[in-house]
Coordinates of C-alpha atoms and ligand atoms in Angstrom, one line a residue:
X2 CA -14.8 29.3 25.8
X3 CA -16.8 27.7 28.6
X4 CA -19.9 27.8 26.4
X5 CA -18.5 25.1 24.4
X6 CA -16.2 23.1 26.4
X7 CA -16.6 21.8 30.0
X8 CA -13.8 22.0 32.3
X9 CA -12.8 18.5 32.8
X10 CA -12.6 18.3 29.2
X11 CA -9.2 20.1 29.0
X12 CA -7.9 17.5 31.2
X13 CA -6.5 14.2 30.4
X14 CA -8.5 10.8 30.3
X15 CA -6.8 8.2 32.0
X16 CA -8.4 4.9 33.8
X17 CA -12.1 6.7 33.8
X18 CA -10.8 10.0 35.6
X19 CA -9.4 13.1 34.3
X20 CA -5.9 13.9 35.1
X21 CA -3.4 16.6 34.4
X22 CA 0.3 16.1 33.8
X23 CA 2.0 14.3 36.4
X24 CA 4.3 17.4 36.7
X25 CA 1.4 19.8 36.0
X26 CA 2.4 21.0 33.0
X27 CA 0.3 22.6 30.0
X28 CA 0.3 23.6 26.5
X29 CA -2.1 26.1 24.8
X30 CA -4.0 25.6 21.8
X31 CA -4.0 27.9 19.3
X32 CA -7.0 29.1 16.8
X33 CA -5.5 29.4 13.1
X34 CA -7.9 31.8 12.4
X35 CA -7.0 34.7 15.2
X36 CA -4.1 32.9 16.9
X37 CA -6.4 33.5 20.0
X38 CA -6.3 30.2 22.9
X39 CA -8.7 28.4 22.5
X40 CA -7.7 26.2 25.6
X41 CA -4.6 25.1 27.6
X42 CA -4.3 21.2 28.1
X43 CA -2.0 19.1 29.5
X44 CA 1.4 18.8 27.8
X45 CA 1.6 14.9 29.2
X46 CA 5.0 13.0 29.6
X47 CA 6.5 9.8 29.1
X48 CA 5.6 8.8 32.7
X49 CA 1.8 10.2 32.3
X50 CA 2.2 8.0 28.6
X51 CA 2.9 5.1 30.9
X52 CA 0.2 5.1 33.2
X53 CA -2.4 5.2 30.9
X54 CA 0.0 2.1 29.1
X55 CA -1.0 0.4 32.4
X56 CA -4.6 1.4 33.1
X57 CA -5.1 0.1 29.5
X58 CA -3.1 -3.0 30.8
X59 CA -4.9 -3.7 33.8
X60 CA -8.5 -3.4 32.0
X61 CA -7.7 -5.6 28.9
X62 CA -8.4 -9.0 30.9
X63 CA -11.8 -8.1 31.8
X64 CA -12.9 -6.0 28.9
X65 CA -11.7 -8.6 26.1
X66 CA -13.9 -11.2 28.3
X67 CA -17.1 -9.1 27.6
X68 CA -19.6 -10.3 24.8
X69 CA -19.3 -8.7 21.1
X70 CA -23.0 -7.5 22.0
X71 CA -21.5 -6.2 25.4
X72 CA -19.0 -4.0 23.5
X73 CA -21.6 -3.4 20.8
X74 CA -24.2 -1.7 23.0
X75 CA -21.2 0.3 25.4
X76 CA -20.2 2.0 21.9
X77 CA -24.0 2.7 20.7
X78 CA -24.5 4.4 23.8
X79 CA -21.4 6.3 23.6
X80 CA -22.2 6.8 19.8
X81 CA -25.5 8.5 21.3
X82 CA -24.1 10.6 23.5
X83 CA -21.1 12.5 20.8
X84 CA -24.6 12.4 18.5
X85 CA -26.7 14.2 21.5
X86 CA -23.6 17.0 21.5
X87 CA -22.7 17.5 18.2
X88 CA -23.3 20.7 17.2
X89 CA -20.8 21.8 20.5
X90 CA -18.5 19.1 19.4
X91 CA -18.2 20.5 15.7
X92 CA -17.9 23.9 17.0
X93 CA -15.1 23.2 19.0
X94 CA -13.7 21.2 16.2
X95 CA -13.3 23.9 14.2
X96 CA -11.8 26.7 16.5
X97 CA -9.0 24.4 17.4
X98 CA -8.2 23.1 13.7
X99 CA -9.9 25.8 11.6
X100 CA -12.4 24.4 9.3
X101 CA -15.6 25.7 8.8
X102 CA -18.3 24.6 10.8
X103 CA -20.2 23.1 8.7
X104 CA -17.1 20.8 7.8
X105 CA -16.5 20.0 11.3
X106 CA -20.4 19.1 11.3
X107 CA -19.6 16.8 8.4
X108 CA -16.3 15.0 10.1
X109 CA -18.2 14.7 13.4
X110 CA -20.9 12.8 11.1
X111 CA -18.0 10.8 9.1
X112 CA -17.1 9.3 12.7
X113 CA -20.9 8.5 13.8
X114 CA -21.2 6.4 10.5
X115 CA -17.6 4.8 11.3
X116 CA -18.6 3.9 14.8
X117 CA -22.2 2.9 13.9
X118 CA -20.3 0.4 11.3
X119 CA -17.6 -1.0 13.5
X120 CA -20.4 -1.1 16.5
X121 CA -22.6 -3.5 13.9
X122 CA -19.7 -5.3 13.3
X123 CA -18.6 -6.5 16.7
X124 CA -20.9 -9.4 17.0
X125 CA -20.1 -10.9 13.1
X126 CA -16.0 -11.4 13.9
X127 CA -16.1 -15.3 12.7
X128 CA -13.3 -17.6 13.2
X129 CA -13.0 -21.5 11.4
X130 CA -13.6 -24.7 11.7
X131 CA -11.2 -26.7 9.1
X132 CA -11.4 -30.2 8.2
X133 CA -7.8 -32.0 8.9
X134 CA -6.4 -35.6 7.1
X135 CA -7.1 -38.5 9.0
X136 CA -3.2 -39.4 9.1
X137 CA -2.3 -38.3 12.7
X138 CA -5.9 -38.8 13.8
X139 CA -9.5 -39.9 12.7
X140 CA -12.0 -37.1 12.8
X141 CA -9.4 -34.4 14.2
X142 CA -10.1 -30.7 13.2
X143 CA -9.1 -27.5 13.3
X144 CA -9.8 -24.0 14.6
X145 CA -9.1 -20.7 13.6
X146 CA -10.0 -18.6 16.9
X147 CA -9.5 -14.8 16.8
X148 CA -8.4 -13.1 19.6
X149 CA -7.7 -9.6 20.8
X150 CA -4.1 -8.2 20.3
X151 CA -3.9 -6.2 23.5
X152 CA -3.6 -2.9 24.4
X153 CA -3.1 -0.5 21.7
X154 CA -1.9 3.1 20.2
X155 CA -3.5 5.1 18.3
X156 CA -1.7 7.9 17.0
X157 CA -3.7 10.7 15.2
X158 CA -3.0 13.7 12.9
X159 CA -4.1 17.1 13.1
X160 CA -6.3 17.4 9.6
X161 CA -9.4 14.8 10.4
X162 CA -8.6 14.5 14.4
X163 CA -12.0 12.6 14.7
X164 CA -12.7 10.3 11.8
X165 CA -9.0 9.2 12.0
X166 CA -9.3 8.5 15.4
X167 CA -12.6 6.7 14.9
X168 CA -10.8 4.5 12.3
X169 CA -8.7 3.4 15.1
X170 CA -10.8 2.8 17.8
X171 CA -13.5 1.5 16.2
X172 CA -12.4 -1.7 15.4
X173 CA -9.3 -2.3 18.2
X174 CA -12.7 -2.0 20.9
X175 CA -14.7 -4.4 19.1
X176 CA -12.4 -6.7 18.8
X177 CA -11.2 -6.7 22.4
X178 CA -8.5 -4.6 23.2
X179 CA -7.7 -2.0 25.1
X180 CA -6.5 1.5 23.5
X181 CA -4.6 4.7 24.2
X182 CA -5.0 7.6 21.7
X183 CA -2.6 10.2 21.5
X184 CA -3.9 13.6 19.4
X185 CA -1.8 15.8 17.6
X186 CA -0.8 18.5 20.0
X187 CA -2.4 20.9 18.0
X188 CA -6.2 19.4 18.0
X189 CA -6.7 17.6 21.4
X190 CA -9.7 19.1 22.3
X191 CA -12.6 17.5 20.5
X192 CA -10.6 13.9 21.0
X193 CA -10.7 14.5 24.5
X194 CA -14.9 15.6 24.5
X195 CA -15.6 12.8 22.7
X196 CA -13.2 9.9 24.6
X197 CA -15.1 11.6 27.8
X198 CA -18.7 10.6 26.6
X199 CA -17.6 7.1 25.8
X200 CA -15.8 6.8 29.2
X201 CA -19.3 8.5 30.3
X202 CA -21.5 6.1 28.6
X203 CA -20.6 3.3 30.4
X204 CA -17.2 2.1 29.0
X205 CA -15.1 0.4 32.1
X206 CA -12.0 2.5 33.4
X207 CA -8.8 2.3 31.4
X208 CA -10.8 0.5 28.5
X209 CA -10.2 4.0 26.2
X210 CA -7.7 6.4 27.4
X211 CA -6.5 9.7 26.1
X212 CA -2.8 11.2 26.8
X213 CA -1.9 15.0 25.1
X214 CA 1.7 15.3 24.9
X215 CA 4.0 15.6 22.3
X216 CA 4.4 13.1 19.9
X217 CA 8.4 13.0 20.3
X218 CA 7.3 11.9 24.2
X219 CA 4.1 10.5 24.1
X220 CA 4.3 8.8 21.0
X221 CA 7.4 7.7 21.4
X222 CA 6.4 6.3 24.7
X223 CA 3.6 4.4 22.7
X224 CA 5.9 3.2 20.1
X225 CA 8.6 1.7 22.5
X226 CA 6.7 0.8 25.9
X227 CA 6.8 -3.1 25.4
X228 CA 3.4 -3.4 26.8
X229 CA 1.9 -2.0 23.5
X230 CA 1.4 -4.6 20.9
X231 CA -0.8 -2.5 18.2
X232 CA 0.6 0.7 16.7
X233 CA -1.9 2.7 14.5
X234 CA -0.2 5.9 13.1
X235 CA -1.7 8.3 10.5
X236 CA 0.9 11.3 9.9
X237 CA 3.4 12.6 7.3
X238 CA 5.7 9.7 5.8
X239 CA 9.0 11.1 7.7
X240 CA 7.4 10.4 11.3
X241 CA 6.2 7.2 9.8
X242 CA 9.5 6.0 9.4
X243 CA 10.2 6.9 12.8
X244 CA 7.3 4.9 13.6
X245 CA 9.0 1.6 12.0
X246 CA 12.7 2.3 13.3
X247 CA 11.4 2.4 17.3
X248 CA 8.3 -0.5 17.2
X249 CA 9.3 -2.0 14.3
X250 CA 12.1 -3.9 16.1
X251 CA 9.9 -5.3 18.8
X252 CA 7.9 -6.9 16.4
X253 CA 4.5 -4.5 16.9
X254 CA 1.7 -4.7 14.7
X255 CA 1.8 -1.5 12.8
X256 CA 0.3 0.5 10.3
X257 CA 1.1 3.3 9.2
X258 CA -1.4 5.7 6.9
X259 CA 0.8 8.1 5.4
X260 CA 1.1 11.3 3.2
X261 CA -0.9 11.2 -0.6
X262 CA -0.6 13.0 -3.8
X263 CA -3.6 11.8 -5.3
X264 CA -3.7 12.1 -9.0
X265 CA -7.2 12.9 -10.9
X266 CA -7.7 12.2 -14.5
X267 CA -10.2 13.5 -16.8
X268 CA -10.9 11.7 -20.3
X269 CA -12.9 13.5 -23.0
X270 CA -16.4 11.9 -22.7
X271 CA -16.0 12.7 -18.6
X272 CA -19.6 14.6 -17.0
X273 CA -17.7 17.8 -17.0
X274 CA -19.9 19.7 -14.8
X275 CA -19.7 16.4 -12.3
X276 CA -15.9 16.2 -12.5
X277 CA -15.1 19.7 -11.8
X278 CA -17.1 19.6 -8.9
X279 CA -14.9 16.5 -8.0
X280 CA -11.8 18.5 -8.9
X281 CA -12.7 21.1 -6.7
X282 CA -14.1 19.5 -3.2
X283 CA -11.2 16.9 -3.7
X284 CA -8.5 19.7 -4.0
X285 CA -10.3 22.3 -1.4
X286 CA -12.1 20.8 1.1
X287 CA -10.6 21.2 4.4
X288 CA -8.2 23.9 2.7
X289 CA -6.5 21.3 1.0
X290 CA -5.5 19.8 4.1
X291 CA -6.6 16.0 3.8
X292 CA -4.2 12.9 2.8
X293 CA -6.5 11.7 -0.5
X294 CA -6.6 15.5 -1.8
X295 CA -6.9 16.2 -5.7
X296 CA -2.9 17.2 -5.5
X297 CA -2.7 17.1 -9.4
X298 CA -5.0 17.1 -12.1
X299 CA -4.3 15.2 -15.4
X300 CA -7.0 17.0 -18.4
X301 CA -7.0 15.2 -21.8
X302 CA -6.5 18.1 -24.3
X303 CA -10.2 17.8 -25.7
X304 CA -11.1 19.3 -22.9
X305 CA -8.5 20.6 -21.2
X306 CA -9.5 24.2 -22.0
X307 CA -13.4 24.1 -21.2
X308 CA -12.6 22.1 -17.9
X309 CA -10.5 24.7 -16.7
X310 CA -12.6 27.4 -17.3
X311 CA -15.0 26.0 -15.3
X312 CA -12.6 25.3 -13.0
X313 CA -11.4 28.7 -12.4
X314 CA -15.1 29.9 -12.2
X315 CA -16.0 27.8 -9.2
X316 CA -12.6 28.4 -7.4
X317 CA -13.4 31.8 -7.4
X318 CA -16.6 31.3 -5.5
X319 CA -14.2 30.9 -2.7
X320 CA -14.4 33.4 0.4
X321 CA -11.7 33.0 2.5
X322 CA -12.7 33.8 6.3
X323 CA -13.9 33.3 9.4
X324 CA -14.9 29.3 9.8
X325 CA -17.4 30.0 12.4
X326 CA -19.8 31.9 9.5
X327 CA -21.2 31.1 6.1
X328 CA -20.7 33.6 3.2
X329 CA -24.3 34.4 1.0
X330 CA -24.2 32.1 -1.7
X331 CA -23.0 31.4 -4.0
X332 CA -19.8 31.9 -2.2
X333 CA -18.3 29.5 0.0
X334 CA -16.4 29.4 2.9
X335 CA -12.6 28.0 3.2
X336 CA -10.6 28.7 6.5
X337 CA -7.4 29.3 7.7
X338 CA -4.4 26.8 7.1
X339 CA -3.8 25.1 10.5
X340 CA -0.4 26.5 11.1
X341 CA 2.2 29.4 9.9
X342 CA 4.1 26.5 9.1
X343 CA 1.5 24.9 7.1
X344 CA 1.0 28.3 4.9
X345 CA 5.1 28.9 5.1
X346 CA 5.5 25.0 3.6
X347 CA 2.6 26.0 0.6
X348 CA 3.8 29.4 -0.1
X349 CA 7.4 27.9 -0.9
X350 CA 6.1 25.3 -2.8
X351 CA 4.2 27.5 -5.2
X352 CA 7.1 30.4 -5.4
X353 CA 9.1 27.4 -6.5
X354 CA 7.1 26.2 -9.4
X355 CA 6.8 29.6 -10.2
X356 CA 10.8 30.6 -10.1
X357 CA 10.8 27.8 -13.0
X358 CA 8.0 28.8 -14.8
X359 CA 4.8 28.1 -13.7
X360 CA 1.9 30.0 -14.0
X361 CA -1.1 31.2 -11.3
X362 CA -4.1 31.6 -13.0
X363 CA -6.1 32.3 -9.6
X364 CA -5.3 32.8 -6.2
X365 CA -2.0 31.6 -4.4
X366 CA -1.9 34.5 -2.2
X367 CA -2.7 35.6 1.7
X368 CA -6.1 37.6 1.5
X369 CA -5.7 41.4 1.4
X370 CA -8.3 42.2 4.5
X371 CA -6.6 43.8 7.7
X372 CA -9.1 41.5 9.9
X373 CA -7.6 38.1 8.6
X374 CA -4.0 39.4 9.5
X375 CA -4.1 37.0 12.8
X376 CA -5.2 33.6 10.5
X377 CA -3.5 31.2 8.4
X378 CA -4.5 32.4 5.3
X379 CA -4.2 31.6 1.4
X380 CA -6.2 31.9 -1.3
X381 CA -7.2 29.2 -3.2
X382 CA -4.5 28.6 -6.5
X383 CA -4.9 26.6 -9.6
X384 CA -1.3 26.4 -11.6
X385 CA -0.1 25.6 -14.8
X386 CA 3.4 25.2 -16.4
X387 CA 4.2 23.2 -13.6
X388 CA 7.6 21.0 -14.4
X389 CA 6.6 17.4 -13.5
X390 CA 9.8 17.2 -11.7
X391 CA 8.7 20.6 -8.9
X392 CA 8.3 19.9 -5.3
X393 CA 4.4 21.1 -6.1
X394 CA 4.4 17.8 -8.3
X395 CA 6.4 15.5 -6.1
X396 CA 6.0 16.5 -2.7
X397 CA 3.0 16.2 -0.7
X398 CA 1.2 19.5 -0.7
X399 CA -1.1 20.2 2.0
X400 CA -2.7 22.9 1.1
X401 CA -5.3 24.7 -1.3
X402 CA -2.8 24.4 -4.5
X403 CA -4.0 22.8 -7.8
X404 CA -1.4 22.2 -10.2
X405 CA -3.0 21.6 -14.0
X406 CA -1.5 19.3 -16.5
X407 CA -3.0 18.5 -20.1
X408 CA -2.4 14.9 -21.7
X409 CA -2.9 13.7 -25.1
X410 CA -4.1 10.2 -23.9
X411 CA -4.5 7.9 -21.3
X412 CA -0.9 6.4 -21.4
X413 CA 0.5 9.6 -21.0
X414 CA -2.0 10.4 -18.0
X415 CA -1.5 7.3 -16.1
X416 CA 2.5 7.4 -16.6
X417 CA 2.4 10.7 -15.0
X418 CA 0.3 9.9 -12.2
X419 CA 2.6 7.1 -11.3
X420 CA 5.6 9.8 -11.8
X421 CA 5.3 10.4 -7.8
X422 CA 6.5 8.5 -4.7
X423 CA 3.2 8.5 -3.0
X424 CA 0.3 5.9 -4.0
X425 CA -2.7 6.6 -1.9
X426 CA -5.7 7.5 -3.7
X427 CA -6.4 8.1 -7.5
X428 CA -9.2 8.9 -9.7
X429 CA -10.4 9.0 -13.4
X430 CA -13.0 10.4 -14.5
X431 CA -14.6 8.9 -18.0
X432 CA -18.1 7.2 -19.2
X433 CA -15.5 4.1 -20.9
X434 CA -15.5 1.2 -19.0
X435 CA -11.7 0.2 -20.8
X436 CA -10.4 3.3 -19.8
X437 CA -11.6 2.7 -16.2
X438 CA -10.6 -0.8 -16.1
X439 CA -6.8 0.5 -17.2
X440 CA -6.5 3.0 -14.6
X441 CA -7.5 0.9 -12.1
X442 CA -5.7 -2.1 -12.8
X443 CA -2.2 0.3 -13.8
X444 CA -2.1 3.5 -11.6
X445 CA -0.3 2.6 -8.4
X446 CA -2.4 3.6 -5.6
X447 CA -4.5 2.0 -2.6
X448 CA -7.9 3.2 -4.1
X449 CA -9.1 4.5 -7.5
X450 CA -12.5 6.2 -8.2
X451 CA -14.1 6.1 -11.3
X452 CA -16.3 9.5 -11.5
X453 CA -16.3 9.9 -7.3
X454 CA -14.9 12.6 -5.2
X455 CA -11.8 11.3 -3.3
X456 CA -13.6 9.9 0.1
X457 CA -12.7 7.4 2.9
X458 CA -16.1 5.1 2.8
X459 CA -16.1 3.1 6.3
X460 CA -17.2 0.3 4.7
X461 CA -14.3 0.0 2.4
X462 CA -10.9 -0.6 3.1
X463 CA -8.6 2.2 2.4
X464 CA -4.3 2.2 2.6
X465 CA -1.5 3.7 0.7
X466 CA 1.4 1.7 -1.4
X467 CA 4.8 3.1 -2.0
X468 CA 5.8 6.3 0.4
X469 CA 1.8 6.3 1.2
X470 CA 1.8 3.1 3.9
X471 CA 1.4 0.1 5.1
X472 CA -1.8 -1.8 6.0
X473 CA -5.7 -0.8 6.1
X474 CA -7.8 1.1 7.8
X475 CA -11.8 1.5 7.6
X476 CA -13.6 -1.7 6.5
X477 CA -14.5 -5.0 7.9
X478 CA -10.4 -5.6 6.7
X479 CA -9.4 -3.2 9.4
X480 CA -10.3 -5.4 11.8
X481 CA -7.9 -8.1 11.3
X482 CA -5.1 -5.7 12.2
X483 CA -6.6 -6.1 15.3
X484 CA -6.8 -9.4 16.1
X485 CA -4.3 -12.4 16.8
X486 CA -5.3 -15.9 15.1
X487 CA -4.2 -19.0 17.0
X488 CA -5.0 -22.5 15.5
X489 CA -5.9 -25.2 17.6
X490 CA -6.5 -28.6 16.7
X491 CA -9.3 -30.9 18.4
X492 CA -7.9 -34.6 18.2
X493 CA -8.5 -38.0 20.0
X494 CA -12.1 -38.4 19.0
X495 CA -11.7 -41.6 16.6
Ligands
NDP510 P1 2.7 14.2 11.8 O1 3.4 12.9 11.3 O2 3.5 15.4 12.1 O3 1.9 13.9 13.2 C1 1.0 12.9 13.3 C2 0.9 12.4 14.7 O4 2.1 11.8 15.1 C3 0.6 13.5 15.7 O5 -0.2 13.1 16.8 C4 2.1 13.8 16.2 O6 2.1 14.4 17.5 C5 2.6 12.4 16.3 N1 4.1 12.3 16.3 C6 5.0 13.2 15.8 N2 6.2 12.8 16.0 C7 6.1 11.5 16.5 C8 7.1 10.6 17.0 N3 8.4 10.8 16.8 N4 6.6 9.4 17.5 C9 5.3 9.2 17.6 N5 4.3 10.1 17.3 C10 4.8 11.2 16.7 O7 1.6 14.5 10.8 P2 0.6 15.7 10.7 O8 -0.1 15.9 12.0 O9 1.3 16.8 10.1 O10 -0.5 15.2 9.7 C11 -0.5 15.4 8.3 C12 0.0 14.2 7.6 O11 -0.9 13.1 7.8 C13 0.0 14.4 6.1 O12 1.1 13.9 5.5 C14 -1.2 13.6 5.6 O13 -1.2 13.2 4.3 C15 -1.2 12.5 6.5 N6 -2.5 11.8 6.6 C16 -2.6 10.5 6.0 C17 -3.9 9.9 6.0 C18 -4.0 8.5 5.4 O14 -5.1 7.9 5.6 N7 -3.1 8.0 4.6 C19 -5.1 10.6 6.4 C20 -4.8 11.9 6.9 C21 -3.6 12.5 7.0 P3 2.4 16.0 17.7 O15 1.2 16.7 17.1 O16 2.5 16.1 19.2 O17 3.7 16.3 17.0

């Protein structure tokens, strides 16, 4: 393990120094792909939550009285340093989540661009000058000024630790504020490399802290601690609710990026060859563990049947295995699921759909190879016969599962896509621009691609409706969240 993480990166990051638990306790973390440690780190309290609440406190003054190009260059040089260590970084990445490495690589790049973006941005945040009536005073005007909100949490899940937690920090340090960021107890590692380069490259104590803990402590110590004016949670939509109950009543500024079930439809006169390969990084990249997944998969009849013999081709190119080597090609590499609870939730799922009459045409199995006994497991599945009404329809899956539905048109396509309580992403796949114009404007969702993989672009905003959230992250929109307007009005100059 010491080849790829330092010692002082196992321990907490609080006001510029690393600390263990106030009590001294630990918690291991586990690799899904031999349930070997990895690392133990500290299992932080409510009271360790709180002094990081007020190192973030006591540095907000100073730190949201720096210049935009001040904060600008502190991130670029921290940007430099997670770029100089990269290839450790994505390594350790994936032996605490379980992705390949090249995937890891390819998340650790996802948060450069982020950063670089928000870092670029710092120095354009623009507030208003507004012309008033003369009434109560010739020549009076207005101002629009922007300030920071204070200090803030940043709550991250366990699928994309890094990106999601660079669509947090990103923009609540340019804009001022002060952050703590609590990982998901499962992936705290990389988070706490990384937070330790920025703290290394020159950001002042207590400006970004780290706490490890569990989230029913920590986070609920984030949520509730008055001191914290900015919640940013990405999770599953249960502990999103729990998120509103405890800071909604204080009046926090949250939002909440919750769970997806991201439909994808294909129209006859689609690029097959381009849509499949849509279809299949959008339903198996990161095992089928991301929030804009491909979770079902609406084929017009035409060419329902060619699709998914393509399909089924490429899935089987698969190798399921250890994430820290590449197959020969033309196979690829897919890792563990995360947890046993993870592969437990998927593995009911599809033995539900099948109990009423679905069918597996590939995969949807653990491997049959003694040496991935220890991992996570599960072959990659694509379904059909699936009743629209199955938990693999309406439920968030989270895992490498594909269920297949054919439609006769794009009515029927677009009523079953909105047939879910989630409205995150979308896609539709087609060469006619009325049929792209319909699905965007009618299936309800936060984004829609028209012939694009399902991808978080930094310089977009990207947020959920119904079950899927509230508010926006990524984009120059992301930093509103993050800011307090007050008006002012300049009179007495007639
Ligand atoms: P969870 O909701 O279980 O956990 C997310 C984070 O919240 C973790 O850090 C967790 O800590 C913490 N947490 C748990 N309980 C509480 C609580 N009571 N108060 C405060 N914090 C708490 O989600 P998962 O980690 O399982 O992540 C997967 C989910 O995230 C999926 O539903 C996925 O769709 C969604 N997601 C949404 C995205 C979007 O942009 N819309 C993007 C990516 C994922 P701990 O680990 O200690 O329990």
């Amino acid at each position: 393990m010491t080849e790829v993480l330092s010692v002082s990166a196992v321990q907490m990051m609080v006001n510029g120094e690393w600390i263990d638990a106030g009590d001294g306790a630990t918690m291991d973390v586990i690799n899904p792909f031999d349930g070997s440690i990895v690392a133990a780190v500290p299992k932080g309290s409510r009271s360790d939550a709180k002094t990081a609440i007020g190192a973030a406190e006591n540095a907000l003054p100073a730190w949201a009285d720096t210049s935009p190009d001040e904060r600008a260059a502190l991130l670029f040089a921290g940007i430099e340093k997670v770029r100089e260590h990269q290839k450790e970084l994505a390594k350790t990445l994936s032996m605490e989540q379980g992705k390949p490495v090249f995937e890891a690589m390819g998340e650790i790049h996802h948060f450069l661009h982020g950063m670089t973006f928000y870092a670029g941005l710092a120095s354009k945040i623009r507030g208003a000058q507004v012309p008033l009536p003369p009434d109560m005073g010739k020549h009076s005007y207005g101002l629009v000024l922007k300030r920071p909100v204070g200090v803030c949490g940043a709550i991250v899940p366990w699928n994309f630790p890094i990106t999601l937690m660079g669509t947090k920090i990103g923009p609540a340090l340019i804009a001022g504020n002060t952050v703590v960021v609590k990982p998901a107890s499962t992936t705290p590692l990389t988070t706490l490399r990384i937070i330790g380069l920025f703290n290394e490259a020159g950001l002042p104590a207590g400006v970004l802290n780290c706490i490890t803990g569990p989230g029913r402590e920590v986070g609920e110590e984030l949520l509730q601690n008055p001191v914290v004016r900015r919640i940013a949670f990405t999770g599953e939509s249960g502990t999103g609710r729990r998120v509103m109950e405890i800071a909604g009543p204080q009046f926090k500024r949250i939002t909440l990026e919750l769970g997806g079930s991201d439909p994808m439809i294909v129209m006859p006169d689609a690029d097959l060859k381009k849509a499949i390969s849509g279809a299949m990084i959008g339903r198996f990249w990161n095992c089928g563990q991301a929030c804009l997944a491909v979770k079902r998969l609406y084929l017009h009849e035409d060419i329902h049947d060619e699709f998914l013999a393509g399909l089924l081709k490429k899935v089987g190119t698969y190798e399921v295995g250890d994430p820290s080597t590449r197959p020969e090609k033309p196979m690829l590499r897919m890792g563990p699921l995360h947890t046993a609870d993870q592969r437990a939730e998927i593995e009911e799922q599809l033995a539900d759909a099948v109990n009423r009459g679905a069918e597996v045409l590939i995969g949807g199995k653990r491997p049959d190879k003694p040496e991935l006994a220890k991992g996570h497991f599960f072959e990659p599945a694509v379904v059909t016969g699936v009743p629209h009404d199955a938990k693999l329809v309406q439920d968030e899956v989270f895992g490498p599962v594909l269920p297949v539905f054919k439609i006769k048109d794009l009515d029927e396509g677009i009523a079953l896509a909105n047939d879910n309580q989630y409205g995150l992403g979308s896609s539709i796949w087609t060469q006619n621009l009325t049929w792209s114009n319909q699905a965007i404007r009618e299936i309800q969702a936060g984004v829609t691609w028209v012939n694009q993989i399902h991808y978080g672009y930094d310089e977009l905003p990207f947020g959920g409706v119904k079950a899927s959230g509230v508010g926006h992250e990524h984009g120059p929109e992301a930093v509103d969240y993050y800011l307090e307007k007050k008006g002012a009005v300049i009179g007495g100059l007639a």
